[in-house]
């Protein structure tokens, strides 16, 4: 059976922890979109890890970890990550890389940096991992698939020569930076080939057989619904679809095989980078939540940037869950809210004096003001609790209030960062 684990919000909902947990009973875990521009934090028996490219199931010895065709594959980063976990005592994972995955080229990272430099204050807050230039090239049909590393030298050099004409025009006239050469790019690609060659395979054929054999497969999404290029807060979005539906494309499996969609929602909100965030909070209130958040503060796993903080947003989450096709909500980081006397929850958006619970397009979203309902806190530590009934009444009320507002069943509650901090709830 295929299950997708995806985010309802701006990312950093705790998908890594949920994937790592569900991977215990899975055979295959696949990354199907995005690149090394965001990270998942995972805490398990081997220690604490920030994964950027590897799927979060990589810590078990019974799993196969796959980089699907939809990923922006930064080969040196992938291999540093593998080395990083093996150096910490994790057994060498079984990794497969799709022969159709495209590679982040060294110039993609440079173009990201140069563009941010050029835009200065008007920038998109990119993580400068080359993701936007990468996907632009993919859809402009000048990207490089992993399979092309195995093409003959002349054909590959001819293609590089064709592609860098455009790149060099921009480097020279727009950015005033050093130019690319065919031999330079070719030499880099040959280094990539050496790093990746043992892992490359026809992933969609592999998965076709795995599905037929009844294997348990997890699709692991990056970021969340708000960052989807079609349905999110465009243009402050990422460059590949963050929705479970895209899992079929980015992994190469039939869409009807995705039977379960676990959408991860964090018990409060956070966001990195610029863009609309209606229930954002500021000042001391935000600092305290940021400091207490996650497993050691809400700071980016890839960039270390302080995350923007806010109260739970039912409007965004209801929409985010709907677009994902949610069958189950995993409600995470609830333990963090135990310090609050009262907890505001955003239940509507006031746009020009009218209150709506439907998530609007960006132009209207810019005008939205949060409408809050304030719920009583539970004022205690809920870590270690295993049964739903043992949670304090106000805590259960908070969960059930949000469940009613978003309209999707909360079947898992995460009350701590480690694998075992989970409460299952039968719905
Ligand atoms: P992802 O990108 O969606 O995987 O999320 P991140 O890993 O960036 O952020 C989630 C953070 O919250 C990580 O530091 C996790 O270790 C932590 N975390 C996940 N679930 C819980 C939880 O239930 N409680 C606490 N306190 N931290 C959690």
Short mmCIF file of C-alpha atoms and ligand atoms in Angstrom, two decimals:
data_model
loop_
_atom_site.label_atom_id
_atom_site.label_comp_id
_atom_site.label_asym_id
_atom_site.label_seq_id
_atom_site.Cartn_x
_atom_site.Cartn_y
_atom_site.Cartn_z
CA UNK A 1 0.00 0.00 0.00
CA UNK A 2 1.19 3.51 -0.74
CA UNK A 3 0.89 6.21 1.94
CA UNK A 4 1.88 9.84 1.46
CA UNK A 5 3.19 11.95 4.35
CA UNK A 6 2.77 15.61 3.52
CA UNK A 7 2.41 19.02 5.19
CA UNK A 8 -0.74 21.12 5.52
CA UNK A 9 1.00 24.42 6.12
CA UNK A 10 4.25 26.24 5.38
CA UNK A 11 6.52 23.26 6.09
CA UNK A 12 8.36 22.23 9.27
CA UNK A 13 5.24 20.54 10.57
CA UNK A 14 7.19 17.49 11.73
CA UNK A 15 6.84 15.32 8.61
CA UNK A 16 10.32 13.87 9.20
CA UNK A 17 9.37 12.52 12.59
CA UNK A 18 6.11 11.02 11.32
CA UNK A 19 7.82 9.46 8.29
CA UNK A 20 10.60 8.04 10.44
CA UNK A 21 7.95 6.59 12.73
CA UNK A 22 5.80 5.09 9.95
CA UNK A 23 8.94 3.76 8.24
CA UNK A 24 9.19 1.11 10.93
CA UNK A 25 6.43 -0.78 9.11
CA UNK A 26 7.39 0.26 5.58
CA UNK A 27 9.61 -1.29 2.94
CA UNK A 28 10.29 1.72 0.74
CA UNK A 29 10.42 5.46 1.40
CA UNK A 30 10.56 7.91 -1.48
CA UNK A 31 11.28 11.61 -1.77
CA UNK A 32 9.22 12.81 -4.72
CA UNK A 33 9.76 16.57 -4.98
CA UNK A 34 11.89 19.48 -3.82
CA UNK A 35 15.58 19.50 -3.16
CA UNK A 36 18.04 20.10 -0.38
CA UNK A 37 16.47 23.49 0.35
CA UNK A 38 14.51 22.36 3.38
CA UNK A 39 15.29 19.90 6.09
CA UNK A 40 13.66 17.35 8.30
CA UNK A 41 14.87 16.96 11.84
CA UNK A 42 14.85 13.44 13.18
CA UNK A 43 15.72 12.21 16.63
CA UNK A 44 16.19 8.48 17.13
CA UNK A 45 18.48 5.96 18.79
CA UNK A 46 21.45 7.04 16.63
CA UNK A 47 21.20 10.71 17.60
CA UNK A 48 19.79 13.89 16.08
CA UNK A 49 19.91 14.38 12.32
CA UNK A 50 18.92 17.05 9.82
CA UNK A 51 18.12 15.36 6.52
CA UNK A 52 17.82 17.43 3.35
CA UNK A 53 17.72 14.95 0.48
CA UNK A 54 17.57 11.48 1.98
CA UNK A 55 14.11 10.21 2.89
CA UNK A 56 13.41 10.06 6.60
CA UNK A 57 13.18 6.26 6.64
CA UNK A 58 16.90 5.93 6.04
CA UNK A 59 17.70 4.88 9.61
CA UNK A 60 16.22 1.38 9.45
CA UNK A 61 18.06 -1.53 7.90
CA UNK A 62 14.92 -3.06 6.38
CA UNK A 63 14.04 -0.03 4.22
CA UNK A 64 15.00 1.09 0.74
CA UNK A 65 15.36 4.86 0.36
CA UNK A 66 14.54 6.30 -3.02
CA UNK A 67 15.21 9.63 -4.67
CA UNK A 68 12.37 9.96 -7.15
CA UNK A 69 12.40 11.63 -10.54
CA UNK A 70 10.58 14.70 -9.16
CA UNK A 71 13.44 15.67 -6.85
CA UNK A 72 16.01 18.38 -7.56
CA UNK A 73 19.01 16.16 -6.98
CA UNK A 74 22.16 17.80 -5.65
CA UNK A 75 24.54 14.86 -5.93
CA UNK A 76 27.41 16.15 -3.72
CA UNK A 77 24.91 17.12 -1.03
CA UNK A 78 23.27 13.69 -1.17
CA UNK A 79 26.61 11.99 -0.74
CA UNK A 80 27.74 14.23 2.08
CA UNK A 81 24.49 13.42 3.79
CA UNK A 82 25.01 9.68 3.37
CA UNK A 83 28.54 10.05 4.73
CA UNK A 84 27.27 12.17 7.61
CA UNK A 85 24.84 9.53 8.85
CA UNK A 86 27.21 6.59 8.27
CA UNK A 87 29.91 8.45 10.22
CA UNK A 88 27.48 8.66 13.14
CA UNK A 89 27.06 4.88 13.20
CA UNK A 90 23.95 4.40 11.03
CA UNK A 91 24.34 1.29 8.79
CA UNK A 92 24.89 2.15 5.11
CA UNK A 93 21.35 2.63 3.79
CA UNK A 94 20.05 0.99 0.63
CA UNK A 95 19.60 3.92 -1.75
CA UNK A 96 18.15 4.06 -5.24
CA UNK A 97 18.25 7.14 -7.45
CA UNK A 98 15.87 7.51 -10.35
CA UNK A 99 17.60 7.60 -13.73
CA UNK A 100 15.05 10.29 -14.62
CA UNK A 101 15.84 12.56 -11.66
CA UNK A 102 17.40 15.79 -12.81
CA UNK A 103 20.54 17.20 -11.29
CA UNK A 104 21.10 20.52 -9.60
CA UNK A 105 24.02 21.90 -11.60
CA UNK A 106 26.70 23.97 -9.87
CA UNK A 107 25.56 26.99 -11.87
CA UNK A 108 22.00 26.65 -10.50
CA UNK A 109 23.29 27.42 -7.03
CA UNK A 110 25.30 30.36 -8.40
CA UNK A 111 22.30 31.75 -10.29
CA UNK A 112 20.23 31.59 -7.10
CA UNK A 113 22.88 33.61 -5.26
CA UNK A 114 23.36 36.10 -8.08
CA UNK A 115 19.62 36.66 -8.45
CA UNK A 116 19.12 37.26 -4.72
CA UNK A 117 22.06 39.67 -4.85
CA UNK A 118 20.53 41.49 -7.83
CA UNK A 119 17.06 41.72 -6.24
CA UNK A 120 18.40 42.79 -2.86
CA UNK A 121 15.44 43.74 -0.60
CA UNK A 122 12.86 42.49 -3.13
CA UNK A 123 14.19 38.94 -3.02
CA UNK A 124 12.09 35.82 -2.43
CA UNK A 125 14.06 34.77 0.62
CA UNK A 126 15.53 31.81 -1.27
CA UNK A 127 17.70 29.30 0.58
CA UNK A 128 20.14 29.65 -2.36
CA UNK A 129 20.20 25.93 -3.02
CA UNK A 130 19.61 26.42 -6.73
CA UNK A 131 16.06 25.08 -6.60
CA UNK A 132 14.23 27.80 -8.57
CA UNK A 133 16.87 27.94 -11.37
CA UNK A 134 16.85 24.14 -11.42
CA UNK A 135 13.10 23.82 -11.94
CA UNK A 136 13.11 26.71 -14.44
CA UNK A 137 15.62 24.79 -16.54
CA UNK A 138 13.74 21.53 -16.13
CA UNK A 139 10.59 23.05 -17.60
CA UNK A 140 12.55 25.05 -20.19
CA UNK A 141 13.87 21.62 -21.22
CA UNK A 142 17.51 22.44 -20.68
CA UNK A 143 17.97 20.37 -17.53
CA UNK A 144 20.17 17.30 -17.19
CA UNK A 145 18.77 13.91 -16.20
CA UNK A 146 20.95 11.51 -14.24
CA UNK A 147 20.72 9.10 -17.21
CA UNK A 148 22.60 11.64 -19.36
CA UNK A 149 25.73 11.08 -17.27
CA UNK A 150 25.95 7.73 -19.03
CA UNK A 151 25.64 9.21 -22.52
CA UNK A 152 28.72 9.31 -24.76
CA UNK A 153 31.18 12.12 -24.14
CA UNK A 154 30.55 14.02 -27.36
CA UNK A 155 26.75 14.07 -27.04
CA UNK A 156 26.96 15.29 -23.46
CA UNK A 157 29.50 17.97 -24.35
CA UNK A 158 27.35 19.12 -27.27
CA UNK A 159 24.39 19.55 -24.95
CA UNK A 160 26.47 21.40 -22.34
CA UNK A 161 27.73 23.74 -25.09
CA UNK A 162 24.15 24.47 -26.17
CA UNK A 163 22.91 25.13 -22.65
CA UNK A 164 25.75 27.34 -21.48
CA UNK A 165 25.28 29.80 -24.34
CA UNK A 166 22.18 31.06 -22.51
CA UNK A 167 23.80 30.82 -19.10
CA UNK A 168 26.86 32.78 -20.20
CA UNK A 169 24.75 35.54 -21.74
CA UNK A 170 23.14 36.08 -18.34
CA UNK A 171 26.40 35.71 -16.44
CA UNK A 172 28.10 38.28 -18.63
CA UNK A 173 25.41 40.88 -19.13
CA UNK A 174 23.02 40.58 -16.19
CA UNK A 175 25.20 39.42 -13.32
CA UNK A 176 28.73 40.40 -14.47
CA UNK A 177 30.22 37.15 -13.20
CA UNK A 178 32.76 34.60 -14.50
CA UNK A 179 31.61 32.49 -17.46
CA UNK A 180 31.09 28.71 -17.69
CA UNK A 181 33.13 26.43 -19.93
CA UNK A 182 32.13 23.13 -21.55
CA UNK A 183 35.12 21.30 -20.10
CA UNK A 184 34.51 22.71 -16.63
CA UNK A 185 30.86 21.63 -16.55
CA UNK A 186 31.69 18.24 -18.11
CA UNK A 187 34.40 17.55 -15.51
CA UNK A 188 31.93 18.32 -12.71
CA UNK A 189 29.35 15.99 -14.21
CA UNK A 190 31.90 13.19 -14.39
CA UNK A 191 32.57 13.66 -10.66
CA UNK A 192 28.81 13.41 -10.08
CA UNK A 193 28.70 10.24 -12.17
CA UNK A 194 31.28 8.57 -9.98
CA UNK A 195 29.33 9.44 -6.85
CA UNK A 196 25.93 8.30 -8.09
CA UNK A 197 26.56 5.44 -10.51
CA UNK A 198 26.06 2.55 -8.09
CA UNK A 199 22.60 3.76 -7.11
CA UNK A 200 20.95 4.64 -10.40
CA UNK A 201 18.00 2.57 -11.55
CA UNK A 202 14.66 2.66 -13.30
CA UNK A 203 12.70 3.62 -10.19
CA UNK A 204 9.23 3.51 -11.71
CA UNK A 205 9.78 -0.10 -12.88
CA UNK A 206 11.10 -0.99 -9.42
CA UNK A 207 8.04 0.55 -7.79
CA UNK A 208 5.65 -1.08 -10.22
CA UNK A 209 6.90 -4.47 -9.07
CA UNK A 210 7.01 -3.43 -5.42
CA UNK A 211 3.35 -2.39 -5.55
CA UNK A 212 2.44 -5.69 -7.21
CA UNK A 213 4.24 -7.56 -4.43
CA UNK A 214 2.18 -5.67 -1.84
CA UNK A 215 5.08 -3.72 -0.34
CA UNK A 216 4.42 -0.84 2.03
CA UNK A 217 5.58 2.36 0.42
CA UNK A 218 5.82 5.86 1.89
CA UNK A 219 5.96 9.03 -0.18
CA UNK A 220 7.61 11.80 1.81
CA UNK A 221 6.70 15.37 0.91
CA UNK A 222 8.76 18.46 1.54
CA UNK A 223 7.33 21.78 2.79
CA UNK A 224 3.51 22.01 2.80
CA UNK A 225 0.35 23.04 0.96
CA UNK A 226 0.97 26.79 1.42
CA UNK A 227 4.20 26.43 -0.57
CA UNK A 228 2.63 24.63 -3.53
CA UNK A 229 3.26 26.61 -6.74
CA UNK A 230 -0.37 26.28 -7.88
CA UNK A 231 -2.40 26.20 -4.68
CA UNK A 232 -0.13 28.01 -2.23
CA UNK A 233 0.73 31.64 -1.54
CA UNK A 234 2.13 32.30 -5.01
CA UNK A 235 4.71 33.72 -5.71
CA UNK A 236 6.20 33.05 -2.27
CA UNK A 237 6.09 29.33 -2.94
CA UNK A 238 8.53 26.61 -3.77
CA UNK A 239 9.19 25.43 -7.32
CA UNK A 240 7.71 21.93 -7.25
CA UNK A 241 4.33 20.72 -6.11
CA UNK A 242 4.14 19.88 -2.42
CA UNK A 243 0.86 17.98 -2.77
CA UNK A 244 0.35 14.24 -2.29
CA UNK A 245 -1.10 14.02 -5.80
CA UNK A 246 2.26 15.01 -7.19
CA UNK A 247 3.72 11.99 -5.40
CA UNK A 248 2.39 9.85 -8.23
CA UNK A 249 4.32 11.88 -10.78
CA UNK A 250 7.47 12.54 -8.76
CA UNK A 251 7.84 8.85 -7.92
CA UNK A 252 6.39 7.37 -11.09
CA UNK A 253 3.45 5.38 -9.71
CA UNK A 254 -0.26 5.26 -10.62
CA UNK A 255 -2.24 7.96 -8.77
CA UNK A 256 -4.88 5.48 -7.61
CA UNK A 257 -2.27 3.55 -5.63
CA UNK A 258 -1.99 6.34 -3.03
CA UNK A 259 -4.51 4.94 -0.55
CA UNK A 260 -3.67 6.96 2.51
CA UNK A 261 -2.65 10.60 2.85
CA UNK A 262 -1.27 11.51 6.27
CA UNK A 263 -1.26 15.28 6.45
CA UNK A 264 0.95 16.68 9.17
CA UNK A 265 -0.31 19.78 11.00
CA UNK A 266 1.63 21.47 13.74
CA UNK A 267 -0.32 22.55 16.86
CA UNK A 268 0.78 26.16 16.20
CA UNK A 269 2.11 27.80 13.03
CA UNK A 270 5.57 28.63 11.77
CA UNK A 271 6.98 29.70 8.43
CA UNK A 272 10.35 30.41 6.90
CA UNK A 273 11.00 33.00 4.24
CA UNK A 274 8.74 35.78 3.07
CA UNK A 275 5.04 35.48 2.21
CA UNK A 276 1.54 35.74 3.65
CA UNK A 277 1.09 34.39 7.16
CA UNK A 278 -2.17 35.72 8.58
CA UNK A 279 -1.91 34.37 12.13
CA UNK A 280 1.70 35.52 12.58
CA UNK A 281 2.67 36.85 16.01
CA UNK A 282 5.53 39.12 16.97
CA UNK A 283 7.60 40.39 19.89
CA UNK A 284 7.94 38.56 23.20
CA UNK A 285 4.97 36.30 22.51
CA UNK A 286 6.62 35.04 19.30
CA UNK A 287 10.08 34.80 20.88
CA UNK A 288 8.80 32.60 23.66
CA UNK A 289 6.96 30.23 21.31
CA UNK A 290 10.02 30.11 19.01
CA UNK A 291 12.33 29.34 21.91
CA UNK A 292 10.07 26.58 23.24
CA UNK A 293 9.04 25.21 19.83
CA UNK A 294 10.06 21.96 18.15
CA UNK A 295 12.79 20.00 19.87
CA UNK A 296 15.10 22.92 20.58
CA UNK A 297 13.57 26.08 19.18
CA UNK A 298 12.01 26.89 15.83
CA UNK A 299 15.08 27.51 13.68
CA UNK A 300 15.51 26.27 10.10
CA UNK A 301 17.02 22.77 9.82
CA UNK A 302 18.91 23.81 6.66
CA UNK A 303 19.58 27.49 7.20
CA UNK A 304 19.42 28.00 10.97
CA UNK A 305 17.16 30.99 10.26
CA UNK A 306 14.69 31.85 13.04
CA UNK A 307 11.23 30.78 11.88
CA UNK A 308 8.31 33.18 11.87
CA UNK A 309 5.77 32.15 14.49
CA UNK A 310 1.99 32.22 14.74
CA UNK A 311 -1.10 30.63 16.28
CA UNK A 312 -2.81 27.66 14.68
CA UNK A 313 -4.62 28.75 11.52
CA UNK A 314 -7.79 26.72 10.88
CA UNK A 315 -8.51 28.50 7.58
CA UNK A 316 -5.11 27.68 6.07
CA UNK A 317 -5.06 24.17 7.57
CA UNK A 318 -8.56 23.23 6.40
CA UNK A 319 -7.59 24.31 2.89
CA UNK A 320 -4.16 22.69 3.17
CA UNK A 321 -5.68 19.37 4.26
CA UNK A 322 -8.31 19.50 1.53
CA UNK A 323 -5.76 20.04 -1.24
CA UNK A 324 -3.67 17.15 0.05
CA UNK A 325 -6.63 14.76 -0.06
CA UNK A 326 -6.16 14.01 3.63
CA UNK A 327 -7.31 10.71 5.08
CA UNK A 328 -5.53 11.21 8.42
CA UNK A 329 -4.18 14.25 10.22
CA UNK A 330 -1.06 13.86 12.36
CA UNK A 331 -1.20 16.71 14.88
CA UNK A 332 2.33 17.47 16.07
CA UNK A 333 4.33 19.41 18.64
CA UNK A 334 1.33 19.71 20.92
CA UNK A 335 3.52 19.31 24.02
CA UNK A 336 5.08 22.71 23.34
CA UNK A 337 1.84 24.59 24.11
CA UNK A 338 1.69 23.35 27.72
CA UNK A 339 3.06 26.67 29.07
CA UNK A 340 0.17 28.84 27.90
CA UNK A 341 -2.76 30.01 30.06
CA UNK A 342 -4.82 30.66 26.98
CA UNK A 343 -4.29 29.66 23.36
CA UNK A 344 -5.65 31.78 20.51
CA UNK A 345 -6.75 29.85 17.42
CA UNK A 346 -7.36 31.60 14.11
CA UNK A 347 -10.86 30.53 13.02
CA UNK A 348 -11.54 33.00 10.22
CA UNK A 349 -10.11 35.75 8.04
CA UNK A 350 -11.58 39.22 8.07
CA UNK A 351 -11.21 40.62 4.55
CA UNK A 352 -12.60 44.13 4.06
CA UNK A 353 -14.99 43.63 6.98
CA UNK A 354 -16.29 40.24 5.90
CA UNK A 355 -15.29 37.08 7.72
CA UNK A 356 -14.52 33.98 5.69
CA UNK A 357 -13.27 30.49 6.49
CA UNK A 358 -12.30 29.86 2.86
CA UNK A 359 -8.65 30.36 2.03
CA UNK A 360 -8.36 33.11 -0.60
CA UNK A 361 -5.93 33.78 -3.45
CA UNK A 362 -2.87 35.86 -2.63
CA UNK A 363 -4.26 39.27 -3.62
CA UNK A 364 -7.14 38.93 -1.14
CA UNK A 365 -5.02 37.07 1.38
CA UNK A 366 -2.79 40.13 1.69
CA UNK A 367 -5.75 41.98 3.23
CA UNK A 368 -6.79 39.20 5.62
CA UNK A 369 -6.82 39.89 9.35
CA UNK A 370 -7.02 36.93 11.74
CA UNK A 371 -10.22 36.30 13.69
CA UNK A 372 -9.32 34.49 16.90
CA UNK A 373 -11.13 32.30 19.33
CA UNK A 374 -9.28 31.85 22.59
CA UNK A 375 -9.19 28.42 24.22
CA UNK A 376 -8.03 27.65 27.77
CA UNK A 377 -4.58 26.05 28.07
CA UNK A 378 -3.83 22.86 30.03
CA UNK A 379 -0.79 24.14 31.89
CA UNK A 380 1.13 20.90 32.22
CA UNK A 381 3.62 18.65 30.47
CA UNK A 382 1.90 16.06 28.27
CA UNK A 383 5.05 14.25 27.14
CA UNK A 384 5.04 10.55 27.96
CA UNK A 385 1.26 10.20 27.75
CA UNK A 386 0.30 7.24 25.54
CA UNK A 387 -3.50 7.18 25.64
CA UNK A 388 -5.75 9.86 24.29
CA UNK A 389 -8.05 9.66 27.32
CA UNK A 390 -5.12 10.45 29.61
CA UNK A 391 -4.55 13.86 28.02
CA UNK A 392 -5.86 16.79 30.11
CA UNK A 393 -9.41 17.78 29.25
CA UNK A 394 -8.42 21.21 27.91
CA UNK A 395 -5.84 19.57 25.69
CA UNK A 396 -8.43 17.18 24.25
CA UNK A 397 -10.77 20.13 23.79
CA UNK A 398 -8.08 21.97 21.85
CA UNK A 399 -7.56 18.96 19.55
CA UNK A 400 -11.28 18.38 19.06
CA UNK A 401 -11.99 22.06 18.45
CA UNK A 402 -9.36 22.17 15.71
CA UNK A 403 -10.52 18.87 14.25
CA UNK A 404 -14.04 20.27 13.93
CA UNK A 405 -12.79 23.48 12.34
CA UNK A 406 -10.62 21.78 9.74
CA UNK A 407 -13.02 18.90 9.05
CA UNK A 408 -10.45 16.09 8.80
CA UNK A 409 -9.83 13.35 11.40
CA UNK A 410 -6.87 13.78 13.74
CA UNK A 411 -5.77 10.17 14.18
CA UNK A 412 -2.24 10.73 15.51
CA UNK A 413 -1.05 13.19 18.12
CA UNK A 414 2.65 13.78 18.52
CA UNK A 415 3.61 14.85 22.04
CA UNK A 416 7.39 14.89 21.79
CA UNK A 417 10.13 14.76 19.15
CA UNK A 418 11.09 11.10 19.38
CA UNK A 419 9.65 8.11 17.53
CA UNK A 420 7.77 6.80 20.52
CA UNK A 421 6.09 10.11 21.44
CA UNK A 422 2.85 9.37 19.66
CA UNK A 423 -0.78 8.90 20.66
CA UNK A 424 -3.00 6.99 18.23
CA UNK A 425 -6.63 7.80 18.19
CA UNK A 426 -9.17 5.54 16.52
CA UNK A 427 -11.65 7.49 14.45
P1 LIG B 1 9.58 18.70 8.74
O1 LIG B 1 10.37 19.44 7.74
O2 LIG B 1 8.10 18.77 8.48
O3 LIG B 1 10.04 17.30 8.92
O4 LIG B 1 9.76 19.44 10.12
P2 LIG B 1 11.13 19.90 10.85
O5 LIG B 1 11.94 18.74 11.13
O6 LIG B 1 11.75 21.03 10.13
O7 LIG B 1 10.52 20.57 12.15
C1 LIG B 1 9.86 19.91 13.10
C2 LIG B 1 10.64 20.05 14.43
O8 LIG B 1 9.81 19.65 15.48
C3 LIG B 1 11.83 19.14 14.53
O9 LIG B 1 12.82 19.80 15.28
C4 LIG B 1 11.31 17.92 15.25
O10 LIG B 1 12.31 17.22 16.00
C5 LIG B 1 10.34 18.52 16.17
N1 LIG B 1 9.18 17.72 16.50
C6 LIG B 1 8.42 16.92 15.70
N2 LIG B 1 7.36 16.45 16.38
C7 LIG B 1 7.43 16.98 17.63
C8 LIG B 1 6.60 16.92 18.78
O11 LIG B 1 5.57 16.27 18.81
N3 LIG B 1 7.01 17.63 19.87
C9 LIG B 1 8.13 18.38 19.89
N4 LIG B 1 8.44 19.05 20.99
N5 LIG B 1 8.93 18.49 18.81
C10 LIG B 1 8.59 17.79 17.70
#
